[in-house]
PDB file of C-alpha atoms and ligand atoms in Angstrom:
ATOM      1  CA  MET D   1     164.371  62.926 -85.962  1.00 57.00           C
ATOM      2  CA  ALA D   2     165.634  65.302 -83.287  1.00 66.00           C
ATOM      3  CA  SER D   3     162.909  67.182 -81.493  1.00 72.00           C
ATOM      4  CA  ILE D   4     163.169  70.742 -80.297  1.00 73.00           C
ATOM      5  CA  ILE D   5     161.403  71.819 -77.157  1.00 76.00           C
ATOM      6  CA  TYR D   6     160.552  75.473 -76.687  1.00 74.00           C
ATOM      7  CA  PHE D   7     159.841  76.978 -73.298  1.00 79.00           C
ATOM      8  CA  ILE D   8     157.558  79.953 -73.412  1.00 85.00           C
ATOM      9  CA  MET D   9     156.982  81.975 -70.288  1.00 91.00           C
ATOM     10  CA  VAL D  10     153.928  84.163 -70.209  1.00 92.00           C
ATOM     11  CA  GLU D  11     153.369  86.677 -67.447  1.00 93.00           C
ATOM     12  CA  VAL D  12     150.317  88.869 -67.181  1.00 93.00           C
ATOM     13  CA  LYS D  13     150.803  92.012 -65.135  1.00 94.00           C
ATOM     14  CA  VAL D  14     147.875  94.237 -64.244  1.00 94.00           C
ATOM     15  CA  PHE D  15     148.356  97.907 -63.389  1.00 95.00           C
ATOM     16  CA  ASP D  16     146.062 100.661 -62.174  1.00 95.00           C
ATOM     17  CA  SER D  17     146.761 103.010 -65.055  1.00 96.00           C
ATOM     18  CA  PRO D  18     148.270 103.164 -68.557  1.00 96.00           C
ATOM     19  CA  THR D  19     151.045 105.313 -67.098  1.00 97.00           C
ATOM     20  CA  LEU D  20     152.086 102.496 -64.792  1.00 97.00           C
ATOM     21  CA  ILE D  21     152.035 100.033 -67.705  1.00 97.00           C
ATOM     22  CA  ALA D  22     154.302 102.415 -69.597  1.00 97.00           C
ATOM     23  CA  LYS D  23     156.746 102.726 -66.701  1.00 98.00           C
ATOM     24  CA  GLU D  24     157.065  98.968 -66.275  1.00 97.00           C
ATOM     25  CA  SER D  25     157.344  98.331 -69.996  1.00 98.00           C
ATOM     26  CA  ALA D  26     160.019 101.004 -70.432  1.00 98.00           C
ATOM     27  CA  LYS D  27     162.139  99.635 -67.586  1.00 98.00           C
ATOM     28  CA  LEU D  28     161.876  96.009 -68.763  1.00 98.00           C
ATOM     29  CA  SER D  29     162.534  96.971 -72.372  1.00 98.00           C
ATOM     30  CA  LEU D  30     165.707  98.843 -71.515  1.00 98.00           C
ATOM     31  CA  ASP D  31     166.982  95.775 -69.663  1.00 98.00           C
ATOM     32  CA  ILE D  32     166.157  93.521 -72.622  1.00 98.00           C
ATOM     33  CA  LEU D  33     167.833  95.805 -75.165  1.00 98.00           C
ATOM     34  CA  LYS D  34     170.909  96.271 -72.961  1.00 98.00           C
ATOM     35  CA  SER D  35     171.298  92.573 -72.445  1.00 98.00           C
ATOM     36  CA  ALA D  36     170.958  91.849 -76.189  1.00 98.00           C
ATOM     37  CA  ILE D  37     173.604  94.472 -76.979  1.00 98.00           C
ATOM     38  CA  GLY D  38     175.838  92.964 -74.286  1.00 98.00           C
ATOM     39  CA  GLN D  39     175.459  89.481 -75.775  1.00 98.00           C
ATOM     40  CA  ARG D  40     175.662  90.057 -79.513  1.00 97.00           C
ATOM     41  CA  GLY D  41     176.603  93.706 -80.004  1.00 98.00           C
ATOM     42  CA  TYR D  42     173.211  94.857 -81.253  1.00 98.00           C
ATOM     43  CA  ALA D  43     169.511  94.539 -80.527  1.00 98.00           C
ATOM     44  CA  VAL D  44     166.482  94.191 -82.799  1.00 98.00           C
ATOM     45  CA  TRP D  45     163.307  95.917 -81.627  1.00 98.00           C
ATOM     46  CA  ILE D  46     159.940  95.878 -83.399  1.00 98.00           C
ATOM     47  CA  LEU D  47     157.949  98.965 -82.461  1.00 98.00           C
ATOM     48  CA  ALA D  48     154.178  99.363 -82.136  1.00 98.00           C
ATOM     49  CA  GLY D  49     151.689 102.144 -82.712  1.00 95.00           C
ATOM     50  CA  GLY D  50     148.804 102.914 -80.342  1.00 94.00           C
ATOM     51  CA  THR D  51     148.245 105.033 -77.271  1.00 94.00           C
ATOM     52  CA  THR D  52     149.660 102.698 -74.629  1.00 94.00           C
ATOM     53  CA  PRO D  53     152.994 102.175 -76.422  1.00 97.00           C
ATOM     54  CA  LEU D  54     153.095 105.945 -76.979  1.00 97.00           C
ATOM     55  CA  LEU D  55     153.238 106.534 -73.222  1.00 97.00           C
ATOM     56  CA  ALA D  56     156.022 103.981 -72.942  1.00 98.00           C
ATOM     57  CA  TYR D  57     158.073 105.671 -75.700  1.00 98.00           C
ATOM     58  CA  LYS D  58     157.721 108.921 -73.791  1.00 98.00           C
ATOM     59  CA  GLU D  59     158.806 107.253 -70.580  1.00 98.00           C
ATOM     60  CA  ILE D  60     161.916 105.913 -72.324  1.00 98.00           C
ATOM     61  CA  SER D  61     162.787 109.234 -73.898  1.00 97.00           C
ATOM     62  CA  ASP D  62     162.191 111.094 -70.615  1.00 97.00           C
ATOM     63  CA  LYS D  63     164.102 108.725 -68.356  1.00 97.00           C
ATOM     64  CA  TYR D  64     166.404 106.384 -70.204  1.00 97.00           C
ATOM     65  CA  ILE D  65     167.747 108.237 -73.208  1.00 96.00           C
ATOM     66  CA  LYS D  66     171.323 108.206 -71.903  1.00 96.00           C
ATOM     67  CA  ASP D  67     171.195 104.630 -70.641  1.00 97.00           C
ATOM     68  CA  LEU D  68     171.653 102.801 -73.934  1.00 98.00           C
ATOM     69  CA  ASP D  69     173.876 102.913 -76.995  1.00 98.00           C
ATOM     70  CA  TRP D  70     170.953 103.488 -79.366  1.00 98.00           C
ATOM     71  CA  ARG D  71     173.254 103.301 -82.390  1.00 98.00           C
ATOM     72  CA  ARG D  72     173.351  99.543 -81.818  1.00 98.00           C
ATOM     73  CA  VAL D  73     169.590  99.081 -82.071  1.00 98.00           C
ATOM     74  CA  TYR D  74     167.789  97.980 -85.240  1.00 98.00           C
ATOM     75  CA  PHE D  75     164.290  99.454 -85.248  1.00 98.00           C
ATOM     76  CA  LEU D  76     161.407  98.068 -87.272  1.00 98.00           C
ATOM     77  CA  ILE D  77     157.774  99.130 -87.261  1.00 98.00           C
ATOM     78  CA  GLY D  78     155.313  96.291 -86.845  1.00 98.00           C
ATOM     79  CA  ASP D  79     152.563  97.758 -88.955  1.00 98.00           C
ATOM     80  CA  GLU D  80     151.781 100.954 -90.754  1.00 97.00           C
ATOM     81  CA  ARG D  81     148.654 102.577 -92.037  1.00 97.00           C
ATOM     82  CA  SER D  82     148.671 103.627 -95.710  1.00 96.00           C
ATOM     83  CA  VAL D  83     148.905 107.332 -94.988  1.00 97.00           C
ATOM     84  CA  ALA D  84     151.608 109.913 -95.591  1.00 94.00           C
ATOM     85  CA  ILE D  85     154.346 109.780 -92.969  1.00 91.00           C
ATOM     86  CA  ASP D  86     153.460 113.262 -91.706  1.00 93.00           C
ATOM     87  CA  SER D  87     149.791 112.337 -91.288  1.00 95.00           C
ATOM     88  CA  PRO D  88     148.450 112.367 -87.698  1.00 93.00           C
ATOM     89  CA  GLU D  89     147.342 108.776 -88.422  1.00 95.00           C
ATOM     90  CA  SER D  90     150.833 107.521 -89.230  1.00 96.00           C
ATOM     91  CA  ASN D  91     152.274 105.070 -86.706  1.00 96.00           C
ATOM     92  CA  TYR D  92     155.771 106.157 -87.764  1.00 96.00           C
ATOM     93  CA  ARG D  93     154.991 109.787 -87.054  1.00 97.00           C
ATOM     94  CA  LEU D  94     153.811 108.970 -83.540  1.00 96.00           C
ATOM     95  CA  ILE D  95     156.822 106.775 -82.794  1.00 97.00           C
ATOM     96  CA  ASN D  96     159.235 109.242 -84.352  1.00 97.00           C
ATOM     97  CA  GLU D  97     157.938 112.179 -82.347  1.00 97.00           C
ATOM     98  CA  ALA D  98     157.910 110.268 -79.084  1.00 98.00           C
ATOM     99  CA  LEU D  99     161.193 108.377 -79.408  1.00 98.00           C
ATOM    100  CA  LEU D 100     163.145 108.025 -82.641  1.00 98.00           C
ATOM    101  CA  SER D 101     163.719 111.740 -83.164  1.00 97.00           C
ATOM    102  CA  LYS D 102     165.154 111.966 -79.643  1.00 97.00           C
ATOM    103  CA  VAL D 103     167.778 109.241 -79.740  1.00 97.00           C
ATOM    104  CA  ASP D 104     171.158 109.182 -81.426  1.00 97.00           C
ATOM    105  CA  LEU D 105     170.510 106.267 -83.732  1.00 97.00           C
ATOM    106  CA  ASP D 106     172.183 104.707 -86.731  1.00 98.00           C
ATOM    107  CA  ARG D 107     169.994 105.526 -89.759  1.00 97.00           C
ATOM    108  CA  ASP D 108     171.167 102.321 -91.467  1.00 97.00           C
ATOM    109  CA  LYS D 109     169.492 100.389 -88.667  1.00 98.00           C
ATOM    110  CA  LEU D 110     166.111 102.077 -89.158  1.00 98.00           C
ATOM    111  CA  ILE D 111     164.064  99.570 -91.149  1.00 97.00           C
ATOM    112  CA  LEU D 112     160.990 101.586 -92.006  1.00 95.00           C
ATOM    113  CA  PRO D 113     158.047 101.206 -94.365  1.00 95.00           C
ATOM    114  CA  ARG D 114     157.699 103.842 -97.061  1.00 92.00           C
ATOM    115  CA  TYR D 115     154.453 105.337 -98.339  1.00 93.00           C
ATOM    116  CA  SER D 116     153.501 105.588-102.009  1.00 93.00           C
ATOM    117  CA  GLU D 117     149.681 105.389-102.071  1.00 90.00           C
ATOM    118  CA  ASP D 118     150.002 101.763-103.188  1.00 96.00           C
ATOM    119  CA  ASN D 119     150.119  99.483-100.172  1.00 97.00           C
ATOM    120  CA  ILE D 120     150.852  96.405-102.274  1.00 97.00           C
ATOM    121  CA  SER D 121     154.041  97.911-103.618  1.00 98.00           C
ATOM    122  CA  ASP D 122     154.873  99.388-100.190  1.00 98.00           C
ATOM    123  CA  ALA D 123     154.475  95.921 -98.643  1.00 98.00           C
ATOM    124  CA  ASP D 124     156.812  94.488-101.318  1.00 98.00           C
ATOM    125  CA  THR D 125     159.426  97.167-100.631  1.00 98.00           C
ATOM    126  CA  TYR D 126     159.230  96.715 -96.874  1.00 98.00           C
ATOM    127  CA  ASN D 127     159.291  92.937 -97.274  1.00 98.00           C
ATOM    128  CA  LEU D 128     162.612  93.225 -99.123  1.00 98.00           C
ATOM    129  CA  ALA D 129     164.077  95.512 -96.470  1.00 98.00           C
ATOM    130  CA  VAL D 130     163.021  93.192 -93.650  1.00 98.00           C
ATOM    131  CA  ALA D 131     164.232  90.109 -95.569  1.00 98.00           C
ATOM    132  CA  LYS D 132     167.631  91.766 -96.060  1.00 98.00           C
ATOM    133  CA  MET D 133     167.931  92.516 -92.365  1.00 98.00           C
ATOM    134  CA  PHE D 134     167.001  88.970 -91.333  1.00 98.00           C
ATOM    135  CA  SER D 135     169.338  87.496 -93.901  1.00 98.00           C
ATOM    136  CA  ASN D 136     172.224  89.585 -92.538  1.00 98.00           C
ATOM    137  CA  LEU D 137     171.489  89.113 -88.852  1.00 98.00           C
ATOM    138  CA  GLY D 138     169.474  85.899 -88.574  1.00 96.00           C
ATOM    139  CA  PRO D 139     165.827  85.644 -87.556  1.00 95.00           C
ATOM    140  CA  GLU D 140     166.087  86.659 -83.893  1.00 97.00           C
ATOM    141  CA  VAL D 141     164.045  89.595 -82.663  1.00 98.00           C
ATOM    142  CA  ASP D 142     165.055  90.686 -79.177  1.00 98.00           C
ATOM    143  CA  LEU D 143     161.997  92.713 -78.376  1.00 98.00           C
ATOM    144  CA  LEU D 144     158.540  92.904 -79.931  1.00 98.00           C
ATOM    145  CA  TRP D 145     156.064  95.477 -78.728  1.00 98.00           C
ATOM    146  CA  LEU D 146     152.446  94.879 -79.613  1.00 98.00           C
ATOM    147  CA  GLY D 147     149.391  97.016 -79.051  1.00 96.00           C
ATOM    148  CA  MET D 148     145.981  95.384 -79.058  1.00 96.00           C
ATOM    149  CA  GLY D 149     142.573  96.573 -80.208  1.00 95.00           C
ATOM    150  CA  GLU D 150     139.231  95.845 -78.581  1.00 95.00           C
ATOM    151  CA  ASP D 151     138.561  93.190 -81.233  1.00 96.00           C
ATOM    152  CA  GLY D 152     141.844  91.468 -80.332  1.00 96.00           C
ATOM    153  CA  HIS D 153     143.746  92.626 -83.419  1.00 97.00           C
ATOM    154  CA  THR D 154     147.428  93.224 -83.078  1.00 97.00           C
ATOM    155  CA  LEU D 155     149.829  94.661 -85.656  1.00 98.00           C
ATOM    156  CA  SER D 156     147.363  94.952 -88.571  1.00 98.00           C
ATOM    157  CA  LEU D 157     146.373  91.303 -88.163  1.00 98.00           C
ATOM    158  CA  PHE D 158     142.633  91.312 -87.632  1.00 98.00           C
ATOM    159  CA  PRO D 159     140.586  88.366 -86.316  1.00 97.00           C
ATOM    160  CA  GLY D 160     139.078  86.370 -89.165  1.00 96.00           C
ATOM    161  CA  HIS D 161     141.240  88.001 -91.839  1.00 97.00           C
ATOM    162  CA  GLN D 162     143.414  85.891 -94.099  1.00 95.00           C
ATOM    163  CA  GLU D 163     146.709  87.670 -93.282  1.00 97.00           C
ATOM    164  CA  ILE D 164     146.722  85.997 -89.849  1.00 95.00           C
ATOM    165  CA  ASN D 165     147.694  82.631 -91.316  1.00 95.00           C
ATOM    166  CA  ASN D 166     150.027  83.837 -94.045  1.00 97.00           C
ATOM    167  CA  GLN D 167     153.575  82.642 -93.423  1.00 96.00           C
ATOM    168  CA  SER D 168     154.799  83.072 -96.972  1.00 97.00           C
ATOM    169  CA  ARG D 169     156.518  86.430 -96.513  1.00 98.00           C
ATOM    170  CA  TYR D 170     157.632  88.870 -93.837  1.00 98.00           C
ATOM    171  CA  VAL D 171     155.386  91.805 -94.765  1.00 98.00           C
ATOM    172  CA  LEU D 172     151.812  91.633 -95.987  1.00 98.00           C
ATOM    173  CA  PRO D 173     149.507  94.232 -97.506  1.00 98.00           C
ATOM    174  CA  VAL D 174     146.166  94.542 -95.729  1.00 98.00           C
ATOM    175  CA  ASN D 175     143.061  95.783 -97.507  1.00 96.00           C
ATOM    176  CA  ASN D 176     139.580  96.194 -96.074  1.00 94.00           C
ATOM    177  CA  ALA D 177     140.797  96.428 -92.480  1.00 96.00           C
ATOM    178  CA  PRO D 178     137.811  96.612 -90.121  1.00 96.00           C
ATOM    179  CA  LYS D 179     139.390  99.650 -88.480  1.00 93.00           C
ATOM    180  CA  PRO D 180     140.228 102.712 -90.582  1.00 94.00           C
ATOM    181  CA  PRO D 181     142.322 103.341 -92.521  1.00 95.00           C
ATOM    182  CA  LEU D 182     141.293 100.334 -94.598  1.00 96.00           C
ATOM    183  CA  GLU D 183     144.668  99.934 -96.281  1.00 97.00           C
ATOM    184  CA  ARG D 184     147.750  99.058 -94.276  1.00 98.00           C
ATOM    185  CA  ILE D 185     150.878  96.956 -94.304  1.00 98.00           C
ATOM    186  CA  THR D 186     151.863  94.595 -91.519  1.00 98.00           C
ATOM    187  CA  LEU D 187     154.500  92.133 -90.431  1.00 98.00           C
ATOM    188  CA  GLY D 188     153.110  88.604 -90.582  1.00 98.00           C
ATOM    189  CA  LEU D 189     153.942  85.434 -88.656  1.00 97.00           C
ATOM    190  CA  LYS D 190     157.052  84.732 -90.722  1.00 97.00           C
ATOM    191  CA  ALA D 191     158.722  87.818 -89.261  1.00 97.00           C
ATOM    192  CA  LEU D 192     157.850  86.709 -85.733  1.00 96.00           C
ATOM    193  CA  SER D 193     159.228  83.192 -85.796  1.00 92.00           C
ATOM    194  CA  GLU D 194     162.059  83.883 -83.327  1.00 95.00           C
ATOM    195  CA  VAL D 195     160.932  86.571 -80.955  1.00 97.00           C
ATOM    196  CA  LYS D 196     162.767  86.388 -77.641  1.00 97.00           C
ATOM    197  CA  HIS D 197     160.690  88.890 -75.673  1.00 97.00           C
ATOM    198  CA  CYS D 198     157.228  90.117 -76.539  1.00 98.00           C
ATOM    199  CA  GLN D 199     155.308  92.743 -74.615  1.00 97.00           C
ATOM    200  CA  VAL D 200     151.620  93.263 -75.304  1.00 97.00           C
ATOM    201  CA  LEU D 201     150.776  96.740 -74.077  1.00 96.00           C
ATOM    202  CA  ALA D 202     147.031  96.971 -73.703  1.00 95.00           C
ATOM    203  CA  SER D 203     144.883  99.254 -71.588  1.00 95.00           C
ATOM    204  CA  GLY D 204     141.151  99.855 -71.229  1.00 93.00           C
ATOM    205  CA  SER D 205     138.318  97.717 -69.901  1.00 92.00           C
ATOM    206  CA  LEU D 206     136.864  97.203 -73.389  1.00 94.00           C
ATOM    207  CA  LYS D 207     139.866  95.021 -74.209  1.00 94.00           C
ATOM    208  CA  LYS D 208     139.285  92.697 -71.284  1.00 90.00           C
ATOM    209  CA  ASP D 209     137.668  89.864 -73.242  1.00 92.00           C
ATOM    210  CA  ALA D 210     140.171  90.052 -76.091  1.00 91.00           C
TER     211      ALA D 210
HETATM  212  C1  LIG E   1     146.679 100.853 -85.783  1.00 96.54           C
HETATM  213  C2  LIG E   1     147.095 100.820 -84.346  1.00 96.54           C
HETATM  214  C3  LIG E   1     146.391  99.680 -83.615  1.00 96.54           C
HETATM  215  C4  LIG E   1     146.638  99.802 -82.136  1.00 96.54           C
HETATM  216  C5  LIG E   1     145.546  99.146 -81.338  1.00 96.54           C
HETATM  217  C6  LIG E   1     145.623  99.547 -79.902  1.00 96.54           C
HETATM  218  O1  LIG E   1     147.567 100.796 -86.635  1.00 96.54           O
HETATM  219  O2  LIG E   1     145.475 100.981 -86.027  1.00 96.54           O
HETATM  220  O3  LIG E   1     148.463 100.735 -84.216  1.00 96.54           O
HETATM  221  O4  LIG E   1     146.736  98.431 -84.111  1.00 96.54           O
HETATM  222  O5  LIG E   1     147.858  99.202 -81.752  1.00 96.54           O
HETATM  223  O6  LIG E   1     144.311  99.498 -81.862  1.00 96.54           O
HETATM  224  O7  LIG E   1     145.588 100.927 -79.812  1.00 96.54           O
HETATM  225  P1  LIG E   1     145.508 101.694 -78.449  1.00 96.54           P
HETATM  226  O8  LIG E   1     146.694 101.309 -77.625  1.00 96.54           O
HETATM  227  O9  LIG E   1     145.500 103.129 -78.846  1.00 96.54           O
HETATM  228  O10 LIG E   1     144.203 101.270 -77.819  1.00 96.54           O
END
């Protein structure tokens, strides 16, 4: 049987402020997206909620808006809280205000969760949309942004919760999250099987142990 060897490079960079994290992340991300577009004509980027990514979205929209053909980028959202999309708690709302509403993008490449008060059906709908995209393009994700909570959760995958090990589908409903809102939907490991670049954007001393 042929064996496949993967090389994974992990680099931890420490900065004096969340603003400096955002600047570095924005610059690196633009390079990654540009290079993906150069190589295969499009890029796939999974976006994150949270305050540190928010600063990085703002940095991109302030500095780099003209530097990329945004119409070639597929955007997904890594996890969403079960709240209306205009709620202050919505990850989409935050990301839209800071970045998506400011770039000239191709709406067909926006792969977004919907909200219907039923996170199980919303997870099913989003799962289909993500499955369709991967079946058209293949499984590669060029860039994955992740936030991280003080308990070490990322996306809406919480330590000790069953969704962490679920590889049966791309999108999972989450109930009884330890952080409100209790109901969410999240990408699971199946969606992250071929991520080329992942940035974990985390700030705050309370996250040090995680
Ligand atoms: C959520 C958030 C959450 C966030 C982390 C880090 O849906 O509850 O997106 O997962 O990414 O808690 O958030 P901060 O960067 O704001 O600390």
